[in-house]
Amino acid sequence: MTTLRDVAREAGVSVATASRAINGHSNVTAPTKAAVLAAVKKLNFVPHSGARSLTRRKTDTVGVILPDLFGEFFSEIIRGIDLVAHESGMHLLLGNMHGSTHETAAAIAAMRGRVDGLLVMPPDVKPELLSGYLDPALPTVLLNYDAGSLDLPFVAVDNYHGAYAMTEALLARGAKQVVHIAGPKHNRDARDRQRGFADAMAKIAKVQSPAILPGDFSEESGAQAARLLVQGRLPADAVFAANDQMAVGLIAELAASGMSVPGDILVAGFDDIPLARHLNPSLTTMQVNIDRLGSTAMMMLLRILRGETLAAASATILTPTLVARGTTGGAAGSAVAAKAPVLGAHG
Amino acid sequence: MTTLRDVAREAGVSVATASRAINGHSNVTAPTKAAVLAAVKKLNFVPHSGARSLTRRKTDTVGVILPDLFGEFFSEIIRGIDLVAHESGMHLLLGNMHGSTHETAAAIAAMRGRVDGLLVMPPDVKPELLSGYLDPALPTVLLNYDAGSLDLPFVAVDNYHGAYAMTEALLARGAKQVVHIAGPKHNRDARDRQRGFADAMAKIAKVQSPAILPGDFSEESGAQAARLLVQGRLPADAVFAANDQMAVGLIAELAASGMSVPGDILVAGFDDIPLARHLNPSLTTMQVNIDRLGSTAMMMLLRILRGETLAAASATILTPTLVARGTTGGAAGSAVAAKAPVLGAHG
DNA sequence: TTTGCCATTGTAACCGGTTACTCTAAACCT
DNA sequence: AGGTTTAGAGTAACCGGTTACAATGGCAAA
């Protein structure tokens, strides 16, 4: 481990001069600088970022705390964050709350002194608990969390308008009896999507209590819904699943029961997972650009780090896009944005 | 920012005592300890991990450097690493070399002083260049890199035997003329798979120069191969694509040309991406447990950090598993491991 | 009562950099 | 020439913890 002291000694200068030469300060003569850099090369010196960030009070790192690492969604968010972070020379420190409140506190505490800012995706249950753990002095942006009691900037997906738009589209295709397969009850995304569905049914189709089947975002729960639909002889000419995963399970089970999609029944999902376009028929869904979620949040965090003041009022809501494909009999590939501001102030 | 000094003052003790009380050292009286902890609560003190790691010379963090963040593969690796890291209370610092050599050096340098060890997945081209950047004093495990000039422990996938086994299986299904769609030329995985294919054809089918079509792991290149196959009237009764992505593109294009899979031609891929089982017919492929790649590497790194000495000789080779599905007309879901040691010393 | 030992606690050096402040000497001025 | 400015380099404090070593004091042993 060669240190700056070693370099200084080798170059025959003081540590201060060595430091200045390495960091390109102007008040160093050319020959002195050359001598220092030669010593750096010779000793193979690499600055100790840990020590440096201690004095600079700047780590060039942002902490990312996610509730869990579930496949596609996680990787896309990270990719989006990294894209922006990388441009600004920032590093990513990953924290995982693994669902538990205790771990969340630990993850956040462990970040102290290691990061300049935090990107946090609160767990579904009681995100308000977070406020107790978060350091008010540490710039923080919330991911996938729309409003609430915390006065922090956040970026979220407009699930409500997305679901509303999808329901509207199904009705426009001529469906009369649209059934919704809901997501987990405690999940914020799922609740908002259900609300969007119910409101659209009430406003457009004048149906006050539309049929809603329970689900938990899993493929199996989609299949279960299909069985309920078929065996229960629930009258339905369209199904709107709260996510693609369930739509996939639903379609497979419907096919097994001899029902044709979209011939007998239209199907739509939400998320646009990669699988969606490869199904046969391909799945109509609301496209959520998950990476945008990450990159937008990172951009907001960078603005705060540059000195701007952002609060909940400067939140960003990402609007999902309707992608009409085979399962609604539509022209495969056409895309329409949900009716809502693309990027707008919230509050 | 409350510091340890503040806590000590508040509790009426010295910083040394405060530090000892907080870290649970035995030589502190109960009342003193209580006073310190009360002060911690009152001032909302959270230790500064950066400063702590400077003196302890231990960061409880491992650096993960990946060539790029491509979807599924990346997220699965991270998930595997995190699984093990989390158990040991380790954090993950993400570095991204974004393909370039220059960035790789920068990413590795930036890790100095921030991590206790490194998990590096070398880029396809000249992984040997790495040795110049890597700090020999920093425990390092290589990911997805099988042998080479670096004497570092690594974990890799046995692409060769996997491809050999798949080719063997296709021949066993009665195929006479198997065509391979290769991956990018500079890609190590792709080359090994092609080698496995060629050797199997030579040894089992006694074909010395089997047909090999170019590809680049993309869906489009799979479709292109299909067109070559159909228009060029290349005699073939089975196609082994170097990855699933290409197999997907291939199948879609074959279907568009009116060819039936597996009726007219058998198809197999490699990787077992989630999409594979959802295709219709479902795709026969070699299952690579990518998360295992990450968790195994992390486990090796932990062993080094605990003081064990590991070198290239203690590498781990993960053997992929054959999953026979619809595209080879087989019993969907049966799985057979490739003939090779499951976990074994290499070299 | 004095000495010795041990359990607590305090002092200060240190981890590896950064930088405010000081010092020296060369260059500039009248 | 004498005084002043200023560029270049050095000294040392500091970031926020940890810990070796020193100091204190209470109690048992002599």
PDB file of C-alpha atoms in Angstrom, chain B residues 146-286:
ATOM      1  CA  ASP B 146     -12.274 -19.601 -17.566  1.00  0.00           C
ATOM      2  CA  ALA B 147      -8.561 -19.757 -17.011  1.00  0.00           C
ATOM      3  CA  GLY B 148      -6.058 -17.630 -18.844  1.00  0.00           C
ATOM      4  CA  SER B 149      -2.851 -16.005 -17.815  1.00  0.00           C
ATOM      5  CA  LEU B 150      -4.146 -14.504 -14.585  1.00  0.00           C
ATOM      6  CA  ASP B 151      -3.526 -16.575 -11.495  1.00  0.00           C
ATOM      7  CA  LEU B 152      -6.731 -15.569  -9.818  1.00  0.00           C
ATOM      8  CA  PRO B 153      -9.580 -17.691  -8.557  1.00  0.00           C
ATOM      9  CA  PHE B 154     -12.533 -17.614 -10.906  1.00  0.00           C
ATOM     10  CA  VAL B 155     -15.907 -19.116 -11.493  1.00  0.00           C
ATOM     11  CA  ALA B 156     -17.159 -19.904 -14.932  1.00  0.00           C
ATOM     12  CA  VAL B 157     -19.801 -21.767 -16.859  1.00  0.00           C
ATOM     13  CA  ASP B 158     -18.799 -24.898 -18.672  1.00  0.00           C
ATOM     14  CA  ASN B 159     -19.926 -23.698 -22.056  1.00  0.00           C
ATOM     15  CA  TYR B 160     -17.927 -26.309 -23.873  1.00  0.00           C
ATOM     16  CA  HIS B 161     -19.477 -29.349 -22.251  1.00  0.00           C
ATOM     17  CA  GLY B 162     -22.880 -27.716 -22.299  1.00  0.00           C
ATOM     18  CA  ALA B 163     -22.737 -27.248 -26.055  1.00  0.00           C
ATOM     19  CA  TYR B 164     -21.314 -30.713 -26.470  1.00  0.00           C
ATOM     20  CA  ALA B 165     -24.193 -32.216 -24.488  1.00  0.00           C
ATOM     21  CA  MET B 166     -26.792 -30.261 -26.407  1.00  0.00           C
ATOM     22  CA  THR B 167     -25.371 -31.337 -29.736  1.00  0.00           C
ATOM     23  CA  GLU B 168     -25.265 -34.905 -28.522  1.00  0.00           C
ATOM     24  CA  ALA B 169     -28.917 -34.660 -27.480  1.00  0.00           C
ATOM     25  CA  LEU B 170     -29.972 -33.325 -30.876  1.00  0.00           C
ATOM     26  CA  LEU B 171     -28.169 -36.159 -32.598  1.00  0.00           C
ATOM     27  CA  ALA B 172     -29.774 -38.630 -30.220  1.00  0.00           C
ATOM     28  CA  ARG B 173     -33.162 -37.266 -31.271  1.00  0.00           C
ATOM     29  CA  GLY B 174     -32.371 -38.475 -34.748  1.00  0.00           C
ATOM     30  CA  ALA B 175     -31.031 -35.301 -36.296  1.00  0.00           C
ATOM     31  CA  LYS B 176     -28.472 -35.909 -39.020  1.00  0.00           C
ATOM     32  CA  GLN B 177     -27.618 -32.434 -40.135  1.00  0.00           C
ATOM     33  CA  VAL B 178     -27.239 -30.051 -37.242  1.00  0.00           C
ATOM     34  CA  VAL B 179     -26.460 -26.410 -37.960  1.00  0.00           C
ATOM     35  CA  HIS B 180     -24.954 -24.096 -35.361  1.00  0.00           C
ATOM     36  CA  ILE B 181     -25.632 -20.389 -35.126  1.00  0.00           C
ATOM     37  CA  ALA B 182     -22.540 -18.908 -33.539  1.00  0.00           C
ATOM     38  CA  GLY B 183     -22.267 -15.914 -31.233  1.00  0.00           C
ATOM     39  CA  PRO B 184     -19.939 -12.916 -31.558  1.00  0.00           C
ATOM     40  CA  LYS B 185     -16.457 -14.001 -32.606  1.00  0.00           C
ATOM     41  CA  HIS B 186     -14.637 -12.187 -29.840  1.00  0.00           C
ATOM     42  CA  ASN B 187     -16.929 -13.554 -27.155  1.00  0.00           C
ATOM     43  CA  ARG B 188     -15.399 -16.274 -25.055  1.00  0.00           C
ATOM     44  CA  ASP B 189     -18.691 -17.954 -24.201  1.00  0.00           C
ATOM     45  CA  ALA B 190     -19.623 -18.044 -27.865  1.00  0.00           C
ATOM     46  CA  ARG B 191     -16.319 -19.520 -28.910  1.00  0.00           C
ATOM     47  CA  ASP B 192     -16.468 -22.260 -26.299  1.00  0.00           C
ATOM     48  CA  ARG B 193     -19.984 -23.183 -27.287  1.00  0.00           C
ATOM     49  CA  GLN B 194     -18.995 -23.378 -30.911  1.00  0.00           C
ATOM     50  CA  ARG B 195     -16.047 -25.559 -30.001  1.00  0.00           C
ATOM     51  CA  GLY B 196     -18.275 -27.885 -28.017  1.00  0.00           C
ATOM     52  CA  PHE B 197     -20.635 -28.156 -30.937  1.00  0.00           C
ATOM     53  CA  ALA B 198     -17.897 -28.851 -33.474  1.00  0.00           C
ATOM     54  CA  ASP B 199     -16.244 -31.474 -31.300  1.00  0.00           C
ATOM     55  CA  ALA B 200     -19.519 -33.278 -30.686  1.00  0.00           C
ATOM     56  CA  MET B 201     -20.290 -33.321 -34.386  1.00  0.00           C
ATOM     57  CA  ALA B 202     -16.851 -34.681 -35.142  1.00  0.00           C
ATOM     58  CA  LYS B 203     -16.795 -37.319 -32.428  1.00  0.00           C
ATOM     59  CA  ILE B 204     -20.390 -38.497 -32.536  1.00  0.00           C
ATOM     60  CA  ALA B 205     -21.667 -37.774 -36.038  1.00  0.00           C
ATOM     61  CA  LYS B 206     -18.233 -38.033 -37.672  1.00  0.00           C
ATOM     62  CA  VAL B 207     -18.857 -34.729 -39.418  1.00  0.00           C
ATOM     63  CA  GLN B 208     -15.612 -32.807 -39.679  1.00  0.00           C
ATOM     64  CA  SER B 209     -16.875 -29.428 -40.935  1.00  0.00           C
ATOM     65  CA  PRO B 210     -20.398 -28.954 -39.658  1.00  0.00           C
ATOM     66  CA  ALA B 211     -22.408 -25.976 -40.922  1.00  0.00           C
ATOM     67  CA  ILE B 212     -21.931 -22.872 -38.800  1.00  0.00           C
ATOM     68  CA  LEU B 213     -23.827 -19.668 -39.457  1.00  0.00           C
ATOM     69  CA  PRO B 214     -22.642 -16.323 -38.092  1.00  0.00           C
ATOM     70  CA  GLY B 215     -24.574 -14.550 -35.356  1.00  0.00           C
ATOM     71  CA  ASP B 216     -24.126 -11.966 -32.651  1.00  0.00           C
ATOM     72  CA  PHE B 217     -26.455 -13.177 -29.879  1.00  0.00           C
ATOM     73  CA  SER B 218     -29.235 -10.867 -31.065  1.00  0.00           C
ATOM     74  CA  GLU B 219     -32.748 -11.904 -32.023  1.00  0.00           C
ATOM     75  CA  GLU B 220     -32.280 -10.343 -35.419  1.00  0.00           C
ATOM     76  CA  SER B 221     -29.209 -12.409 -36.168  1.00  0.00           C
ATOM     77  CA  GLY B 222     -31.265 -15.502 -35.394  1.00  0.00           C
ATOM     78  CA  ALA B 223     -33.874 -14.403 -37.914  1.00  0.00           C
ATOM     79  CA  GLN B 224     -31.133 -13.752 -40.431  1.00  0.00           C
ATOM     80  CA  ALA B 225     -29.833 -17.260 -39.944  1.00  0.00           C
ATOM     81  CA  ALA B 226     -33.327 -18.576 -40.600  1.00  0.00           C
ATOM     82  CA  ARG B 227     -33.486 -16.727 -43.894  1.00  0.00           C
ATOM     83  CA  LEU B 228     -30.106 -18.095 -44.892  1.00  0.00           C
ATOM     84  CA  LEU B 229     -31.316 -21.543 -44.008  1.00  0.00           C
ATOM     85  CA  VAL B 230     -34.563 -21.317 -45.977  1.00  0.00           C
ATOM     86  CA  GLN B 231     -33.451 -19.352 -49.000  1.00  0.00           C
ATOM     87  CA  GLY B 232     -30.101 -21.025 -49.236  1.00  0.00           C
ATOM     88  CA  ARG B 233     -31.791 -24.393 -49.013  1.00  0.00           C
ATOM     89  CA  LEU B 234     -29.183 -25.469 -46.583  1.00  0.00           C
ATOM     90  CA  PRO B 235     -29.969 -29.051 -45.717  1.00  0.00           C
ATOM     91  CA  ALA B 236     -30.698 -29.131 -41.982  1.00  0.00           C
ATOM     92  CA  ASP B 237     -32.945 -31.026 -39.652  1.00  0.00           C
ATOM     93  CA  ALA B 238     -31.829 -29.303 -36.435  1.00  0.00           C
ATOM     94  CA  VAL B 239     -30.447 -25.908 -35.408  1.00  0.00           C
ATOM     95  CA  PHE B 240     -28.465 -25.246 -32.282  1.00  0.00           C
ATOM     96  CA  ALA B 241     -28.314 -21.528 -31.538  1.00  0.00           C
ATOM     97  CA  ALA B 242     -25.503 -20.306 -29.311  1.00  0.00           C
ATOM     98  CA  ASN B 243     -28.042 -18.507 -27.142  1.00  0.00           C
ATOM     99  CA  ASP B 244     -31.789 -18.365 -26.588  1.00  0.00           C
ATOM    100  CA  GLN B 245     -32.176 -14.891 -27.967  1.00  0.00           C
ATOM    101  CA  MET B 246     -31.103 -16.053 -31.412  1.00  0.00           C
ATOM    102  CA  ALA B 247     -33.240 -19.164 -31.140  1.00  0.00           C
ATOM    103  CA  VAL B 248     -36.259 -16.938 -30.542  1.00  0.00           C
ATOM    104  CA  GLY B 249     -35.580 -14.883 -33.649  1.00  0.00           C
ATOM    105  CA  LEU B 250     -34.883 -18.039 -35.618  1.00  0.00           C
ATOM    106  CA  ILE B 251     -38.139 -19.721 -34.653  1.00  0.00           C
ATOM    107  CA  ALA B 252     -40.239 -16.673 -35.458  1.00  0.00           C
ATOM    108  CA  GLU B 253     -38.682 -16.390 -38.902  1.00  0.00           C
ATOM    109  CA  LEU B 254     -38.957 -20.129 -39.587  1.00  0.00           C
ATOM    110  CA  ALA B 255     -42.642 -19.975 -38.693  1.00  0.00           C
ATOM    111  CA  ALA B 256     -43.049 -17.031 -41.054  1.00  0.00           C
ATOM    112  CA  SER B 257     -41.549 -19.181 -43.819  1.00  0.00           C
ATOM    113  CA  GLY B 258     -44.035 -21.907 -43.161  1.00  0.00           C
ATOM    114  CA  MET B 259     -41.650 -24.329 -41.491  1.00  0.00           C
ATOM    115  CA  SER B 260     -42.806 -26.246 -38.470  1.00  0.00           C
ATOM    116  CA  VAL B 261     -40.800 -26.598 -35.296  1.00  0.00           C
ATOM    117  CA  PRO B 262     -40.177 -29.313 -34.233  1.00  0.00           C
ATOM    118  CA  GLY B 263     -41.994 -30.997 -37.143  1.00  0.00           C
ATOM    119  CA  ASP B 264     -39.657 -29.971 -39.945  1.00  0.00           C
ATOM    120  CA  ILE B 265     -36.719 -28.932 -37.880  1.00  0.00           C
ATOM    121  CA  LEU B 266     -35.539 -29.175 -34.267  1.00  0.00           C
ATOM    122  CA  VAL B 267     -34.319 -26.070 -32.453  1.00  0.00           C
ATOM    123  CA  ALA B 268     -32.268 -25.633 -29.306  1.00  0.00           C
ATOM    124  CA  GLY B 269     -30.796 -22.635 -27.526  1.00  0.00           C
ATOM    125  CA  PHE B 270     -28.529 -21.880 -24.605  1.00  0.00           C
ATOM    126  CA  ASP B 271     -29.072 -19.941 -21.342  1.00  0.00           C
ATOM    127  CA  ASP B 272     -32.693 -20.721 -20.484  1.00  0.00           C
ATOM    128  CA  ILE B 273     -33.906 -17.163 -20.341  1.00  0.00           C
ATOM    129  CA  PRO B 274     -37.349 -16.828 -18.699  1.00  0.00           C
ATOM    130  CA  LEU B 275     -38.934 -16.384 -22.079  1.00  0.00           C
ATOM    131  CA  ALA B 276     -37.805 -19.859 -23.164  1.00  0.00           C
ATOM    132  CA  ARG B 277     -40.482 -21.808 -21.343  1.00  0.00           C
ATOM    133  CA  HIS B 278     -43.218 -19.484 -22.522  1.00  0.00           C
ATOM    134  CA  LEU B 279     -42.604 -19.835 -26.218  1.00  0.00           C
ATOM    135  CA  ASN B 280     -44.957 -21.989 -28.206  1.00  0.00           C
ATOM    136  CA  PRO B 281     -43.560 -24.552 -28.626  1.00  0.00           C
ATOM    137  CA  SER B 282     -41.378 -24.068 -25.574  1.00  0.00           C
ATOM    138  CA  LEU B 283     -37.655 -23.873 -26.195  1.00  0.00           C
ATOM    139  CA  THR B 284     -35.197 -26.653 -25.467  1.00  0.00           C
ATOM    140  CA  THR B 285     -32.084 -25.084 -23.993  1.00  0.00           C
ATOM    141  CA  MET B 286     -29.127 -25.399 -21.643  1.00  0.00           C
TER     142      MET B 286
END
